[in-house]
Coordinates of C-alpha atoms in Angstrom, one line a residue:
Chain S
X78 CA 4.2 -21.2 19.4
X79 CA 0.9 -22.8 20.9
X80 CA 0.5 -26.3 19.9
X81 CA -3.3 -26.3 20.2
X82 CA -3.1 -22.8 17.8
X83 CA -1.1 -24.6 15.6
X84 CA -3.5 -27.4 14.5
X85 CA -6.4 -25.3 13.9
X86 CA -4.4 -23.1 11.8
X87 CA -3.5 -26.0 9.6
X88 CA -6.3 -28.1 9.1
X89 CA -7.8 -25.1 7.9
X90 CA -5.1 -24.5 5.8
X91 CA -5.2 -27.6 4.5
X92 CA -8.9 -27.2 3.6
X93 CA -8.8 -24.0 2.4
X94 CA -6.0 -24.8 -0.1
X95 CA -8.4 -28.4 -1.6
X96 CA -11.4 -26.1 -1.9
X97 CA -9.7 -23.6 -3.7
X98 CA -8.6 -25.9 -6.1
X99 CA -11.1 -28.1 -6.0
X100 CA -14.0 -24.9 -6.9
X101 CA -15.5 -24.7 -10.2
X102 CA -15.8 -20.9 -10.6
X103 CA -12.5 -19.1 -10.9
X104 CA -13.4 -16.5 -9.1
X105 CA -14.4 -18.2 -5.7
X106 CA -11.2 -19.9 -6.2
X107 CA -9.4 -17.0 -6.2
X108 CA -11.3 -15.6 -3.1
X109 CA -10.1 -18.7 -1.0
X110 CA -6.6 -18.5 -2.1
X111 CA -6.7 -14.9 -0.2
X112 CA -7.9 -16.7 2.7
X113 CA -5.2 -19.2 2.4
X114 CA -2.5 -16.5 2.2
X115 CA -4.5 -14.9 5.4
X116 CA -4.4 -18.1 7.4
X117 CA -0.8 -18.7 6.3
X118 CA -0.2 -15.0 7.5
X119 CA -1.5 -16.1 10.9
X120 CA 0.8 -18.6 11.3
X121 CA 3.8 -17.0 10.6
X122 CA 2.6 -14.7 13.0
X123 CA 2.4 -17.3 15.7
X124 CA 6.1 -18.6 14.9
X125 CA 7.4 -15.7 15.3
X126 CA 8.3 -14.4 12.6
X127 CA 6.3 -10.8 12.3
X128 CA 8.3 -9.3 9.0
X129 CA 7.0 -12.6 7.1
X130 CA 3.7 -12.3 8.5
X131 CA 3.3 -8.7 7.5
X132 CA 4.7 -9.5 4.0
X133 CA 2.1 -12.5 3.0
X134 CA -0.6 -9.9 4.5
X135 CA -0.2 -7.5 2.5
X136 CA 1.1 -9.6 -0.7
X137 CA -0.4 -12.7 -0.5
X138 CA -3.8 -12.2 0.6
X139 CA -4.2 -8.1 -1.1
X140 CA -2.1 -8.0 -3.9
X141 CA -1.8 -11.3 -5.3
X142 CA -5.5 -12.3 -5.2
X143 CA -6.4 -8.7 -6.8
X144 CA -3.7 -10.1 -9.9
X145 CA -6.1 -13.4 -9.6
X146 CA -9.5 -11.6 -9.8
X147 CA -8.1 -9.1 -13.1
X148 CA -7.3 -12.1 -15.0
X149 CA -10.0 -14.2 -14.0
X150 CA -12.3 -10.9 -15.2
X151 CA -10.4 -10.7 -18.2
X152 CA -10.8 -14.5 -19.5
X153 CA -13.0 -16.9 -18.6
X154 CA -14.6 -17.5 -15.3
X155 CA -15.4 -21.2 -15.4
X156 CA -13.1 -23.9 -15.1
X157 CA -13.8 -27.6 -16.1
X158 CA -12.1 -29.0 -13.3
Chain Y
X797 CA -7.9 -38.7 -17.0
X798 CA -4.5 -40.3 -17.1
X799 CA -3.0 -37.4 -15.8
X800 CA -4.6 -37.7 -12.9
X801 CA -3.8 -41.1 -11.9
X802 CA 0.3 -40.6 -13.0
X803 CA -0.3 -37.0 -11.1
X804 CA -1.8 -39.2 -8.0
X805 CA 1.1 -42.0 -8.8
X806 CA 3.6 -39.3 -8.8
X807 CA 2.2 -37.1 -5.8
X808 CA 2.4 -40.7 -3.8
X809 CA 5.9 -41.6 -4.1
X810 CA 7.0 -38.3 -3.4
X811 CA 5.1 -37.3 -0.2
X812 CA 5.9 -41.0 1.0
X813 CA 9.3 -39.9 0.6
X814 CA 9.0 -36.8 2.4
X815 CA 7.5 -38.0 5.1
X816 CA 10.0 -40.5 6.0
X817 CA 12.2 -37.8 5.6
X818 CA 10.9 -35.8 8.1
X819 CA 11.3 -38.6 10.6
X820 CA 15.1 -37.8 11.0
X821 CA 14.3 -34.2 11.5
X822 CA 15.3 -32.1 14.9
X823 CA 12.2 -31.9 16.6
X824 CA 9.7 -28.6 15.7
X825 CA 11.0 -25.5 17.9
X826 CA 14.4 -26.7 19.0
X827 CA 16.4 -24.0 19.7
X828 CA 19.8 -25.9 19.2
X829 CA 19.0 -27.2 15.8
X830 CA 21.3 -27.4 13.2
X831 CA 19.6 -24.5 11.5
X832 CA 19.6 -22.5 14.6
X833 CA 22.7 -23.0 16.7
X834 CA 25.2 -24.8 14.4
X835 CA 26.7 -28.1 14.6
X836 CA 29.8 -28.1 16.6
X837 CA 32.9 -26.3 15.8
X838 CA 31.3 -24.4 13.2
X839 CA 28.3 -22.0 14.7
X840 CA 25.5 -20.9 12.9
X841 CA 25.6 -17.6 11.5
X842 CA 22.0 -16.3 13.1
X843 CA 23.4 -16.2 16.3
X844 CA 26.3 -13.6 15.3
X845 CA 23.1 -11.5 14.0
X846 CA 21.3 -12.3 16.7
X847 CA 23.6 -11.0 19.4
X848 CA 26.4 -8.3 17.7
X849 CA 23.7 -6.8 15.1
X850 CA 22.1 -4.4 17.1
X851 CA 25.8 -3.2 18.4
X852 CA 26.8 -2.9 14.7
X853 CA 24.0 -1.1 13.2
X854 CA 21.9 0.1 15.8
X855 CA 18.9 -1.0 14.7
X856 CA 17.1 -3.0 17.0
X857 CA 15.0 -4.6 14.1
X858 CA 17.1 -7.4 13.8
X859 CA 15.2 -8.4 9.9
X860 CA 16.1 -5.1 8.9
X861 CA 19.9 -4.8 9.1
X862 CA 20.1 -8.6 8.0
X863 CA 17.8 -7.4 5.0
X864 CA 19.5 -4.4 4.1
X865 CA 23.1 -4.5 5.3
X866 CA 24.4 -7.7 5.8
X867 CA 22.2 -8.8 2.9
X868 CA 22.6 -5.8 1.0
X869 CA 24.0 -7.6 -2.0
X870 CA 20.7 -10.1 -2.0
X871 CA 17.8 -7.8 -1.3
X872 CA 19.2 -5.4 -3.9
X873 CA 19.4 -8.0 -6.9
X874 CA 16.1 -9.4 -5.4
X875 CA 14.5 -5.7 -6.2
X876 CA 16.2 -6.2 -9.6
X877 CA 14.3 -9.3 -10.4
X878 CA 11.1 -7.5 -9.2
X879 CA 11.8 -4.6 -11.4
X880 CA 12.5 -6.8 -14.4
X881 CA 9.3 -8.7 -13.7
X882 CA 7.9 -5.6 -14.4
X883 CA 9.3 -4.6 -17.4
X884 CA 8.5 -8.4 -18.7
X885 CA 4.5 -7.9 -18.3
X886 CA 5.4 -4.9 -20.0
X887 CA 6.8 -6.7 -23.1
X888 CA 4.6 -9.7 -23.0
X889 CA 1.1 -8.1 -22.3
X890 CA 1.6 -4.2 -23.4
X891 CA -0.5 -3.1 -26.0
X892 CA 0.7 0.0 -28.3
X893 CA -1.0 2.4 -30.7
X894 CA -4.6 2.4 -32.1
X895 CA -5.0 5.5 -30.7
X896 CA -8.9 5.9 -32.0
X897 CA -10.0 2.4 -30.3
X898 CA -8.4 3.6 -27.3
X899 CA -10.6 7.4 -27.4
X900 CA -13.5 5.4 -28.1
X901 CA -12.8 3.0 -25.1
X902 CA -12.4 5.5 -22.8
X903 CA -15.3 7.5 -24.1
X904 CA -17.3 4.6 -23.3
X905 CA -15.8 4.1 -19.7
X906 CA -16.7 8.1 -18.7
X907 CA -20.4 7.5 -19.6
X908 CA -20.2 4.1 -17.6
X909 CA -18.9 6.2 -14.9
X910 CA -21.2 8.5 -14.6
X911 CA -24.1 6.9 -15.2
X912 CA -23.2 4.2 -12.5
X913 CA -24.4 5.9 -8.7
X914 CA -23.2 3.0 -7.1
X915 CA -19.4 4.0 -7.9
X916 CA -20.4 7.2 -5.7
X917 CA -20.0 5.7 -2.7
X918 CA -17.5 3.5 -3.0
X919 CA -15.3 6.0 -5.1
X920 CA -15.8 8.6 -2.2
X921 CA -14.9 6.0 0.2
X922 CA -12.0 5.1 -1.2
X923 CA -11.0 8.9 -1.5
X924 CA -11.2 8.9 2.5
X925 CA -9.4 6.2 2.8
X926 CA -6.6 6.3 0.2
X927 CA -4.6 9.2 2.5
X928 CA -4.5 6.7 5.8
X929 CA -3.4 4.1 3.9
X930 CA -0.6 6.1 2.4
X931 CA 0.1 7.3 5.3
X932 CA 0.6 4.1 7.0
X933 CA 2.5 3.1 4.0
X934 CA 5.0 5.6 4.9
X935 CA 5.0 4.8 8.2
X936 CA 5.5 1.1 7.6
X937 CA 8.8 2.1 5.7
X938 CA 10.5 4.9 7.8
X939 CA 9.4 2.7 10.9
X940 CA 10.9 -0.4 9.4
X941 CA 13.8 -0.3 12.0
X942 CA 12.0 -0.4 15.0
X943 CA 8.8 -2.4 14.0
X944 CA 7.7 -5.6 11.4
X945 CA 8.0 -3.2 8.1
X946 CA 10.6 -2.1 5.6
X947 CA 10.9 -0.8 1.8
X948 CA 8.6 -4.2 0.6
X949 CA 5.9 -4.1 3.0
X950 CA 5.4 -0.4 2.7
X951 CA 5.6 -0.4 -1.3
X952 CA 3.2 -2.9 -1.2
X953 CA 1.0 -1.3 0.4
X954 CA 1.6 2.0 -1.2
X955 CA 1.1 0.2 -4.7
X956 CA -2.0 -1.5 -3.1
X957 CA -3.3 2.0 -2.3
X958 CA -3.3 3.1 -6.1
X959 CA -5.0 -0.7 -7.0
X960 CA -8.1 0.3 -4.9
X961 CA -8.3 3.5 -6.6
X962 CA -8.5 1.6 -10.0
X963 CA -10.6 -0.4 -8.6
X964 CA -13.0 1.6 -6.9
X965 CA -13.0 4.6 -9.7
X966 CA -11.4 3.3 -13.0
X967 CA -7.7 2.7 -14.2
X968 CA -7.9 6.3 -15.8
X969 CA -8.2 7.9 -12.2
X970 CA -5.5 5.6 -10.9
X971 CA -2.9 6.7 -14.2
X972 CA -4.1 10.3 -13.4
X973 CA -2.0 10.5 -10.2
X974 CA 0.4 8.0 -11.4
X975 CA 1.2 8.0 -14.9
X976 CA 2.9 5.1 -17.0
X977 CA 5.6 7.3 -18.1
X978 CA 6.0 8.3 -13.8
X979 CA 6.1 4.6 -12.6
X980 CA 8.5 3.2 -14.9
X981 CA 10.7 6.4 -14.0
X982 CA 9.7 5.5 -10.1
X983 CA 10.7 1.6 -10.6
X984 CA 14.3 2.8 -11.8
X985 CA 14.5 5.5 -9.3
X986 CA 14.4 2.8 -6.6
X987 CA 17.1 0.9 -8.0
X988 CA 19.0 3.7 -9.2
X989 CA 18.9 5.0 -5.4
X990 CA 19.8 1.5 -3.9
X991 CA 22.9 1.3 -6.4
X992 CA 24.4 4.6 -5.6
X993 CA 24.5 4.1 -1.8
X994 CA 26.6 0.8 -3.3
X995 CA 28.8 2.8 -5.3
X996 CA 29.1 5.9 -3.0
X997 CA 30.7 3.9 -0.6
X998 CA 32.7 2.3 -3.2
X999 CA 34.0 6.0 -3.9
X1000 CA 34.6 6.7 -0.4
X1001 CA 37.5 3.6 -0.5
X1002 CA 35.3 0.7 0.9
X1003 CA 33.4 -2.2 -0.7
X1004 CA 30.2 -1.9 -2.5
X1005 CA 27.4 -1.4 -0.1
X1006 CA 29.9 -1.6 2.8
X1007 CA 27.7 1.6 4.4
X1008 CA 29.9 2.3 7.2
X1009 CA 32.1 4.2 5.1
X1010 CA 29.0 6.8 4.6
X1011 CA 30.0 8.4 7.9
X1012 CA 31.7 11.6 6.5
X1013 CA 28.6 12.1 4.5
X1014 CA 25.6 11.5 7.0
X1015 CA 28.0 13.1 9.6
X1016 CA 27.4 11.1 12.5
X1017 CA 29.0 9.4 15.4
X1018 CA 30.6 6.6 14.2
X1019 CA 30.0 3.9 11.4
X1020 CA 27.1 2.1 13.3
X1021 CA 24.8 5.4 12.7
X1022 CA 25.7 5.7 9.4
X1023 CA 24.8 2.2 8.8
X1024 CA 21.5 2.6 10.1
X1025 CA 21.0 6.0 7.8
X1026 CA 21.7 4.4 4.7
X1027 CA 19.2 1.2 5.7
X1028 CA 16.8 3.4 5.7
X1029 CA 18.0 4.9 2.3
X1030 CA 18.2 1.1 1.0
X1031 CA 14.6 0.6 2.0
X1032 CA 12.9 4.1 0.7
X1033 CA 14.5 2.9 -2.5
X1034 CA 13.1 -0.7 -2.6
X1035 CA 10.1 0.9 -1.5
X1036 CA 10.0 2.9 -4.8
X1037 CA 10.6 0.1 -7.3
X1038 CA 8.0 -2.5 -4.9
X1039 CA 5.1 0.5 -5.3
X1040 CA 5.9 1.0 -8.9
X1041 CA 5.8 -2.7 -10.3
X1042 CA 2.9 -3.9 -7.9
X1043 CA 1.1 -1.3 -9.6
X1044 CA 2.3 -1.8 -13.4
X1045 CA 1.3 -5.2 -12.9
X1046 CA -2.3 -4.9 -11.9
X1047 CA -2.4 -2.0 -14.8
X1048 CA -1.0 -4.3 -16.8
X1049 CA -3.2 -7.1 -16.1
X1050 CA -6.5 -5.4 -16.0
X1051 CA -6.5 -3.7 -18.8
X1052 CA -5.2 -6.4 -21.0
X1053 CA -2.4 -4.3 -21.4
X1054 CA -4.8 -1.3 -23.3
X1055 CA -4.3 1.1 -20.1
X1056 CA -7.5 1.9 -20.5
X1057 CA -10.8 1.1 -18.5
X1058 CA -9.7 -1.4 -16.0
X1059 CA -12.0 -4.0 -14.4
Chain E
X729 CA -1.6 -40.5 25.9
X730 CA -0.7 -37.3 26.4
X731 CA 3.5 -37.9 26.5
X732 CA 2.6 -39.9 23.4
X733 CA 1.7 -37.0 21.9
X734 CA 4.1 -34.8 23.0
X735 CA 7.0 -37.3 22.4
X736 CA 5.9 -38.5 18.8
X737 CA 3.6 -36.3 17.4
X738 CA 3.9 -32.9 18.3
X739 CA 7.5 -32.7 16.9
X740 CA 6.8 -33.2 13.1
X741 CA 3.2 -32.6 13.1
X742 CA 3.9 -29.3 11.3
X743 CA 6.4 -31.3 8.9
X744 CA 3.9 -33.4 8.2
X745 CA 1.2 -31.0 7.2
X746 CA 3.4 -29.0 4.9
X747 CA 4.4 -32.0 3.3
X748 CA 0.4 -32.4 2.7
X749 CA 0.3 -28.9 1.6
X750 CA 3.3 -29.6 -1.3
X751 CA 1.7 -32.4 -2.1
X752 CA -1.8 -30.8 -2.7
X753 CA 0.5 -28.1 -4.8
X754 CA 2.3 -30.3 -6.8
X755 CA -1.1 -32.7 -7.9
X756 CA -2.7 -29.8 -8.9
X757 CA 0.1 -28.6 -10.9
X758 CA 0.4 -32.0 -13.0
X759 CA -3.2 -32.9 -12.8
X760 CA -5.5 -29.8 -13.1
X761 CA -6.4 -28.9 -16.5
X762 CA -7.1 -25.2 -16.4
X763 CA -4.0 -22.7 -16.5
X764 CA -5.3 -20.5 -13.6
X765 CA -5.7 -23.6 -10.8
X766 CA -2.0 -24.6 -12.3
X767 CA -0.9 -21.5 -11.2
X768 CA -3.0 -21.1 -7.6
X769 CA -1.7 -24.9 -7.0
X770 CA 2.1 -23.1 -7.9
X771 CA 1.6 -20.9 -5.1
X772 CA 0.5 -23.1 -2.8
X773 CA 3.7 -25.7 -3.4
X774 CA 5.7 -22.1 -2.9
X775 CA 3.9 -21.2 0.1
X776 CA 4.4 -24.8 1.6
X777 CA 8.3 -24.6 0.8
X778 CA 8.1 -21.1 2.5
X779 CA 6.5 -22.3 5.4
X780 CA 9.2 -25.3 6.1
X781 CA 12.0 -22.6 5.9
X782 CA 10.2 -19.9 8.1
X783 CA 9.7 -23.0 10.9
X784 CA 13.4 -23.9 11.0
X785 CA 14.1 -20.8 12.6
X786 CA 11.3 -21.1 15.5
X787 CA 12.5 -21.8 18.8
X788 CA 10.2 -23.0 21.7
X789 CA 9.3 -19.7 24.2
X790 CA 11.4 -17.7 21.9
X791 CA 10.5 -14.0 21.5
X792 CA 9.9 -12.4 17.5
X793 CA 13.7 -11.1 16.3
X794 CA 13.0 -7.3 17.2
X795 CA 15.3 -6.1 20.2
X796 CA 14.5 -3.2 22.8
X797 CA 15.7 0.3 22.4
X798 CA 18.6 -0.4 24.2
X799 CA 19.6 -4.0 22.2
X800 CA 17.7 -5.5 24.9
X801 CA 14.7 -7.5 24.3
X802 CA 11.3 -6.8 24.3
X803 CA 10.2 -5.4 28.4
X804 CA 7.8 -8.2 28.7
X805 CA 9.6 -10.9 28.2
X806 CA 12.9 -9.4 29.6
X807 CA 13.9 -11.3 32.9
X808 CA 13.9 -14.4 30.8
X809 CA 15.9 -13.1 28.3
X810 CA 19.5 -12.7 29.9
X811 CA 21.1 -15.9 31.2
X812 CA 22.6 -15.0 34.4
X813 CA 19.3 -13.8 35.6
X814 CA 17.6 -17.6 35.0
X815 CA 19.8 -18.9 38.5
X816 CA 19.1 -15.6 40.3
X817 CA 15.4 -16.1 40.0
X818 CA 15.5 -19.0 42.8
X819 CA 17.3 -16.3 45.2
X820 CA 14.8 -13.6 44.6
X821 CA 12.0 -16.0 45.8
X822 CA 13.1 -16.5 49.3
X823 CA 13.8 -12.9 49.8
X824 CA 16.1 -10.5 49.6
X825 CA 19.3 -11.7 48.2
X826 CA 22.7 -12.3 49.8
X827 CA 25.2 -10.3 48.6
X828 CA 27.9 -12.4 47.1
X829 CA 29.6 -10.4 44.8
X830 CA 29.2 -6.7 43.0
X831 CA 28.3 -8.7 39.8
X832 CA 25.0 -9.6 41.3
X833 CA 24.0 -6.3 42.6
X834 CA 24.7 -4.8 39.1
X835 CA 22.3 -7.7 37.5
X836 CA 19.2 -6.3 39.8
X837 CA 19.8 -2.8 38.8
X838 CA 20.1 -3.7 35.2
X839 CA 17.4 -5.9 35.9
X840 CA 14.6 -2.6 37.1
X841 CA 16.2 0.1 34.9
X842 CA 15.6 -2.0 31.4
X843 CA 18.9 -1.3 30.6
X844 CA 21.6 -4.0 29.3
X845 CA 24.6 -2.8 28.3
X846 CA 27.1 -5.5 29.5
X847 CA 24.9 -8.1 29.0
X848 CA 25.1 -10.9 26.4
X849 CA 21.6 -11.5 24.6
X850 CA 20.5 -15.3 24.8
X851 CA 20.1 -16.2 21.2
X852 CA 17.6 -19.3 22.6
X853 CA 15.1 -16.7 23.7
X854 CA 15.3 -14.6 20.4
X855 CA 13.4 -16.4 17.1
X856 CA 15.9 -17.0 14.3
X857 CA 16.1 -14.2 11.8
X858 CA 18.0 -15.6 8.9
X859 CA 14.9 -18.0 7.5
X860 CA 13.1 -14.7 8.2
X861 CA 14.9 -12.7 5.4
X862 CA 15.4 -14.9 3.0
X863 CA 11.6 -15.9 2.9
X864 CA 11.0 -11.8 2.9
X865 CA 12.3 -11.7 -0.7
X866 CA 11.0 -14.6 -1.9
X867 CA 7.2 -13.8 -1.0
X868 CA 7.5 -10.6 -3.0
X869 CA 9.3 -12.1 -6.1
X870 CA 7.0 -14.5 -6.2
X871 CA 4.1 -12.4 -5.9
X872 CA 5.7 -10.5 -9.2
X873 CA 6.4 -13.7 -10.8
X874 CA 3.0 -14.7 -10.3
X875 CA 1.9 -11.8 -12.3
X876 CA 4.1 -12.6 -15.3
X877 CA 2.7 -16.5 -15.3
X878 CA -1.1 -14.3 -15.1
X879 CA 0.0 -12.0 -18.2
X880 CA 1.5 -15.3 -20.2
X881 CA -2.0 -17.2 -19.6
X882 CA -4.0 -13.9 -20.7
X883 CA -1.5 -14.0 -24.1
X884 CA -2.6 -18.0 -24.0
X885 CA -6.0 -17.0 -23.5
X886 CA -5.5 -14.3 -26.6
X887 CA -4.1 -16.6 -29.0
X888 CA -6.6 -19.8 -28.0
X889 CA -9.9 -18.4 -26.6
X890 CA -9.5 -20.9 -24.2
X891 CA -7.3 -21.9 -21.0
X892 CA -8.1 -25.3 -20.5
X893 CA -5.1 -27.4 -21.7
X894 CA -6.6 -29.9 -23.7
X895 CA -8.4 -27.4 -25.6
X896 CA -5.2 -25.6 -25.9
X897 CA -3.1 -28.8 -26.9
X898 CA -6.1 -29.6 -29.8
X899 CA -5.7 -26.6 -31.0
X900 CA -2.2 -26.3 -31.4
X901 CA -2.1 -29.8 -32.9
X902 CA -5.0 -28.4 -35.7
X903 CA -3.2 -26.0 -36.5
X904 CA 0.0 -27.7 -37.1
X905 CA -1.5 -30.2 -39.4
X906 CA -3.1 -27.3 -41.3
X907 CA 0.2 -26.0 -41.9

């Protein structure tokens, strides 16, 4: 656990998680949610905790923004807010 | 618009709340926190795992045997929920019948298909690739003891590996190999095989999922080995049901429940 | 400056962010209006919750929770790992040690051959597991209960043409006065 590591990680993460629900189009919105799950998969790395890390890798930033993008492509792509 | 301002309102009060909370916190990384070495007179249970796990089971992962043995109970009820997560996209988004809408729609895809070069390269690609990633897949499961990895990491990425061949191809090339009829099958394998390792040591005068009691069947050593087989049993069967639901639900959700075409 | 913040901050700044982080989750999940940003703003109040319990297991200098082949720890990390060896270390530096007792020789050998079978494993130096696997489980449910909220709002979506709430909520209320 590097303190310095630590703050970068989470500013971005904090970022990452407004823009992606702050984005108009649905389908940049679900784009930056995989990067969220990929910079929350960093950080679990960094704590230690490697079978976490290598779970939200593989779910949260693969599987779960792929479930995203198919429904987004199957409704509507625009969002009002 | 007055959602907003309650939902700011709201959002407020309860993060002011938090945060003063987190004032009487133990301090971020202390290794004799509450949560990680007990309050006196009663220790914390992490440390047992931490230090008699790897003389109990043998496997030096110590995740693993917390997952899958001493956790048995909770991982296998946690695959159930996955499995019935399944089986509830099934009922909410699955479309049957109307066969003749269903020919014409994939008549349509096979001309889109082949009239589309740019699937060419991506589709051969993704035929190159799609072995290494299985591989790895399997890797990541029967490894799971020694390295990060276990039945959900590998049948994630082993039901990831049949989501880029829907998605590089079509969902028709992707059913091809696995079938709707095969991955239902597949999801209650997995559950069917982490049950019986449950009930077979039941049989064998122990408590369900107790998997020392295995020994006569793996034939091995003592009870820790046999502990350490049927992990590996556990996972491979969590493995199944992860692989077979992660890919129901993309089929599911791509083809608006149809099974046909895909994105 | 600096003790400041290592005395005040540096403790709870990771509290404080997830806090943030829930926060952001749960105002999206009142205040946005369209189904899928309810649902991305779900996650991220479940990640934030998932991140909380992962970091009550870390430990400062503590190694990830996989042992050596032997139940040791990891080589690298492997002299600090046993907590005998932590007072021998001061010995070592001014040369070869004294021999005190047999127990000390038996520590150095242990020590160069990577192998600890007598030794107890110092759970300070090992990260906690529990948090570990009981987050494991959770990430993958949620992954697959993410995908049942995604087929209810393509049902929605069905049924309304539409996944913006209001438009929803106008349309249910039309056609309740129709019938």
């Amino acid at each position: 656990m590097i303190f310095a590591f630590d703050i970068i990680i989470l500013v971005f993460l904090v970022v990452a998680a407004l823009i992606s629900l702050n984005v108009k189009d649905l389908l940049s919105a679900s784009m930056i949610y995989g990067i969220y799950g990929f910079l929350i998969c960093l950080l679990w790395a960094e704590m230690g905790a490697v079978d976490v890390a290598f779970t939200e890798a593989s779910v949260g930033a693969g599987v779960s923004t792929v479930l995203l993008v198919a429904t987004v492509f199957n409704t509507r792509r625009r969002s009002s807010d | 618009m007055l959602s907003k301002v309650f939902a700011t309102i709201a959002v407020a009060i309860t993060g002011s709340i938090l945060l003063y909370g987190v004032s009487d916190f133990p301090a971020f990384g202390d290794p004799h926190s509450p949560a990680n070495a007990g309050v006196p007179g009663s220790e914390s249970v992490s440390l047992y795992f931490i230090e008699e796990s790897y003389k109990d089971t043998k496997v030096p992962n110590i995740v693993t045997s917390v997952l899958a043995d001493y956790r048995g109970y909770d991982t296998m009820f946690e695959t159930v929920v996955i499995f019935a997560a399944g089986m509830a996209i099934f009922a909410i988004l699955r479309v049957v019948g109307n066969k003749e809408e269903t020919a014409a729609k994939a008549a349509e895809e096979d001309s889109f298909t082949n009239g589309d070069h740019n699937r060419i390269i991506v589709g051969t690609t993704v035929r190159i690739v799609v072995p290494v990633i299985q591989l790895f897949a399997l890797y990541v499961v029967a490894h799971g003891h020694h390295s990060p990895g276990g039945g959900f990491q590998g049948g994630v990425i082993l039901g990831a590996s049949f989501i880029i061949i829907a998605l590089a191809e079509n969902l028709n090339a992707a059913l091809r190999r696995l079938s709707e009829l095969n991955y239902v099958r597949l999801a209650a394998i997995g559950i069917f095989i982490y049950a019986a390792f449950g009930i077979m040591a039941q049989v064998l005068g122990s408590n369900f999922l107790d998997y020392g009691a295995l020994q006569p069947i793996f034939m091995t050593d003592g009870p820790e080995m046999a502990r350490s087989h049927s992990m590996l049993g556990v996972e491979i069967g969590v493995a199944f049901t992860v692989t077979a639901i992660m890919f129901a639900i993309y089929a599911n959700l791509a083809s608006r429940g149809q099974l046909v075409k895909g994105l | 400056m600096a003790e400041f913040i290592h005395d005040h901050i540096q403790p709870y700044f990771n509290y404080w962010v997830y806090v943030i982080i829930m926060m952001i989750g749960l105002w999206a999940l009142i205040a946005k209006n369209n189904l899928i940003k309810k649902l991305i703003g779900l996650s991220i109040f479940q990640t934030a919750i998932i991140l909380f319990y992962v970091s009550m297991g870390v430990k400062d200098g503590a190694t990830i929770p996989i042992l050596g082949h032997h139940g040791s720890s990891p080589p690298a990390s492997e002299h600090r790992l046993f907590e005998d060896l932590d007072e021998e270390e001061p010995k070592k530096a001014h040369g070869k040690p004294v021999d005190h007792h047999a127990a000390d020789d038996e520590h150095g050998e242990d020590h160069t051959h990577g192998h600890a079978g007598h030794h107890k494993t110092n759970p300070d130096l090992i990260a906690n597991p529990l948090p570990h696997v009981l987050m494991l489980t959770a990430i993958v449910v949620g992954v697959a209960t993410l995908g049942v909220a995604l087929a209810i709002s393509q049902m929605i979506f069905k049924e309304f043409g539409s996944l913006e709430e209001d438009e929803i909520l106008e349309e249910i209320k039309a056609s309740a006065s129709d019938g």
